[in-house]
Amino acid sequence: MSDPTVADTRRLNSKPQDLTDAYGPPSNFLEIDVYDPQTIGVGRNRFTTYEVRMRTNLPIFKLKDSVVRRRYSDFEWLKNELERDSKIVVPPLPGKALKRQLPFRGDEGIFEESFIEERRVGLEQFINRLAGHPLAQNERCLHMFLQDESIDRNYIPGKPAWSLPKGL
Amino acid sequence: MSFFSFGQSAEIDVVLTDAETRKKAEHKTEDGKKDKYFLFYDGETVAGKVNVTLKNPGKRLEHQGIKIEFVGQIELYYDRGNHHEFVSLVKDLARPGELTQSQTFDFEFTHVEKPYESYTGQNVKLRYFLRATVSRRLNDISKEMDIVVHTLSTYPELNSSIKMEVGIEDCLHIEFEYNKSKYHLKDVIVGKIYFLLVRIKIKHMEIDIIKRETTGTGPSVYHENDTIAKYEIMDGAPVRGESIPIRLFLAGYEMTPTMRDINKKFSVRYYLNLVLIDEEERRYFKQQEITLWRKGDVVRKSMSSQATIGAQRFEGSKSSVSSVLDLKCRA
């Protein structure tokens, strides 16, 4: 008869782990790089774009390796879409820097190298945080932002991420 | 008040018959301090003496009766005026008259029912006390003596393990297991977390013990949650097929037995909260209630039998052991 006064603290039995699981690549691989800022256009019509490269092995993303070009306002669009349509608390974007867009500055304003670098880092943090969110991964707008060549602002928002627009 | 009276006044005190031998238990007061009180169990007799000491020897003390009460009551902090008495016993010690000298009265409350454990919480208090009163026309002289009551249980006959698969579709699937559903206050929670699918980047995992005190009924129910313990069980990113063990010793934490719907006034329940935190500080959690119970003190067994236990294989957690000593005292 087992003695109840001394608790048995030995580990519960568990299945031994499969070695391919133990040493194989993890199923949560997701890395997004925001890099190579390019300022396009002239004078007052200039704007900066960034390359957004995603590498992943998550099944929910159609492409395992994708590259697109995006500008700051595209990131803003994504933030607004998610704040409106989902219950996610969306991470903050780096600032709009309206002051830098005023005339008569001594420097290049929003095309100043140090500012672009600061913004690039902030955008990279933003998109990595967001793309790893299980709920964000269900939203069509995130997939369009990361993997479609251009953003169709007339898209039909929705989940699941695979929903096709009507008519197709 | 009695400072200005020209009449007689007296001091009362209550002394238990077994004050020398009875154990004391620590109990928290409302302001958080810890004090020691005499410990009683359900069914035990409460006996002693009431000493009435006259302050001015030589003068008489007129009174409307002397009595002693044994009271068990529940006090809700938001409704202090109303005490809910669930035990109320009285013994009259003296009929209205007068005392010419200090006097001692014996009393005995035989085999008193004490159905609930003493509890001092955030919004409610359950206490037992003796109250000796000398009734007088203008102002009574009374003295209260609090005691602490513990409710003991024996090893439950049915104590199944808790095993469940939970997760977020296509993102995170885990199977958690705790070896029992009912734990005594000095028990050990032995368990494991098995990862079936990990598509998020987990940073660490912890298990919290949460105490929930519920007061009020119907629309005015109020839950007070308190995290008693936070215990990290994993640091780093797990992958599929990994099993993380849990071993959590409860004796180090201040907890009470689970109290369900006490006199329809309040409940105190405990939950294990398994929390996984990912690299972006997002939290994924699963809460599970456990039942806590108080085990009576058991005589320590010899070393050799302890060694025998260590050599045995325990499959699952079926505990069909009958208690070593049944400590639900019935004198």
Coordinates of C-alpha atoms in Angstrom, one line a residue, chain A residues 1-18 21-22 24-31 57-60 125 128-134 137, chain B residues 155 168 171 177 179 187-188 190-192 194 198-202 239-243 245 247 249 280 282 284 295 298-299 301 305-306 309-310 312-315 321 324:
Chain A
M1 CA 0.0 0.0 0.0
S2 CA 1.6 3.3 -1.0
D3 CA 2.4 5.7 1.8
P4 CA 0.4 8.9 1.4
T5 CA 2.6 11.0 3.6
V6 CA 5.4 11.2 1.1
A7 CA 4.3 12.7 -2.2
D8 CA 5.6 11.1 -5.4
T9 CA 7.3 13.8 -7.3
R10 CA 8.8 11.8 -10.2
R11 CA 8.1 13.1 -13.7
L12 CA 5.1 11.9 -15.6
N13 CA 5.8 9.6 -18.4
S14 CA 6.1 11.2 -21.8
K15 CA 6.6 10.2 -25.4
P16 CA 10.2 10.4 -26.5
Q17 CA 10.7 13.2 -29.0
D18 CA 11.2 12.3 -32.7
D21 CA 11.5 17.2 -34.7
A22 CA 14.3 17.8 -32.2
G24 CA 15.0 19.9 -37.8
P25 CA 14.1 23.5 -38.6
P26 CA 11.4 24.8 -36.2
S27 CA 7.9 25.2 -37.6
N28 CA 7.8 28.9 -36.5
F29 CA 10.3 30.3 -38.9
L30 CA 9.3 33.9 -39.9
E31 CA 11.7 36.6 -40.8
N57 CA 7.8 28.1 -43.4
L58 CA 4.4 28.9 -41.9
P59 CA 1.8 27.1 -44.1
I60 CA -0.6 30.1 -43.8
Q125 CA 10.1 46.0 -36.0
N128 CA 7.8 41.5 -37.7
R129 CA 5.6 42.0 -34.6
L130 CA 2.5 42.1 -36.7
A131 CA 3.2 39.2 -39.0
G132 CA 3.8 36.9 -36.0
H133 CA 0.4 37.6 -34.5
P134 CA -1.9 34.5 -35.0
Q137 CA -2.2 36.0 -40.0
Chain B
Y155 CA -7.6 11.6 0.9
I168 CA -5.0 28.0 -31.4
C171 CA -0.7 28.0 -34.6
E177 CA -1.5 17.2 -17.8
N179 CA -1.3 14.5 -11.9
D187 CA 1.1 18.6 -1.8
V188 CA 3.2 18.8 -5.0
V190 CA 3.4 17.1 -10.8
G191 CA 2.6 17.6 -14.5
K192 CA 3.8 18.1 -18.0
Y194 CA 3.6 18.4 -24.4
V198 CA 4.5 25.3 -32.4
R199 CA 4.1 27.9 -35.1
I200 CA 4.7 30.9 -32.9
K201 CA 8.0 32.0 -31.3
I202 CA 7.6 31.2 -27.6
V239 CA 9.5 22.6 -30.7
R240 CA 7.1 19.9 -31.6
G241 CA 7.4 16.7 -29.6
E242 CA 9.0 18.4 -26.6
S243 CA 7.7 17.7 -23.1
P245 CA 7.9 18.8 -16.7
R247 CA 6.9 20.2 -10.3
F249 CA 5.5 22.5 -4.2
E280 CA 6.5 40.0 -28.8
R282 CA 1.8 38.2 -26.4
Y284 CA -1.5 32.7 -24.4
K295 CA -4.8 17.3 5.5
V298 CA 0.2 12.5 10.4
V299 CA 2.8 10.8 12.4
K301 CA 6.7 7.0 9.1
S305 CA 8.9 2.7 4.2
Q306 CA 9.8 6.0 2.5
I309 CA 7.8 4.2 -2.1
G310 CA 10.6 5.6 -4.1
Q312 CA 7.5 1.7 -6.8
R313 CA 6.2 2.6 -10.2
F314 CA 3.2 4.9 -10.0
E315 CA 0.9 4.7 -13.0
V321 CA -5.5 5.0 -0.2
V324 CA -4.0 7.1 7.9

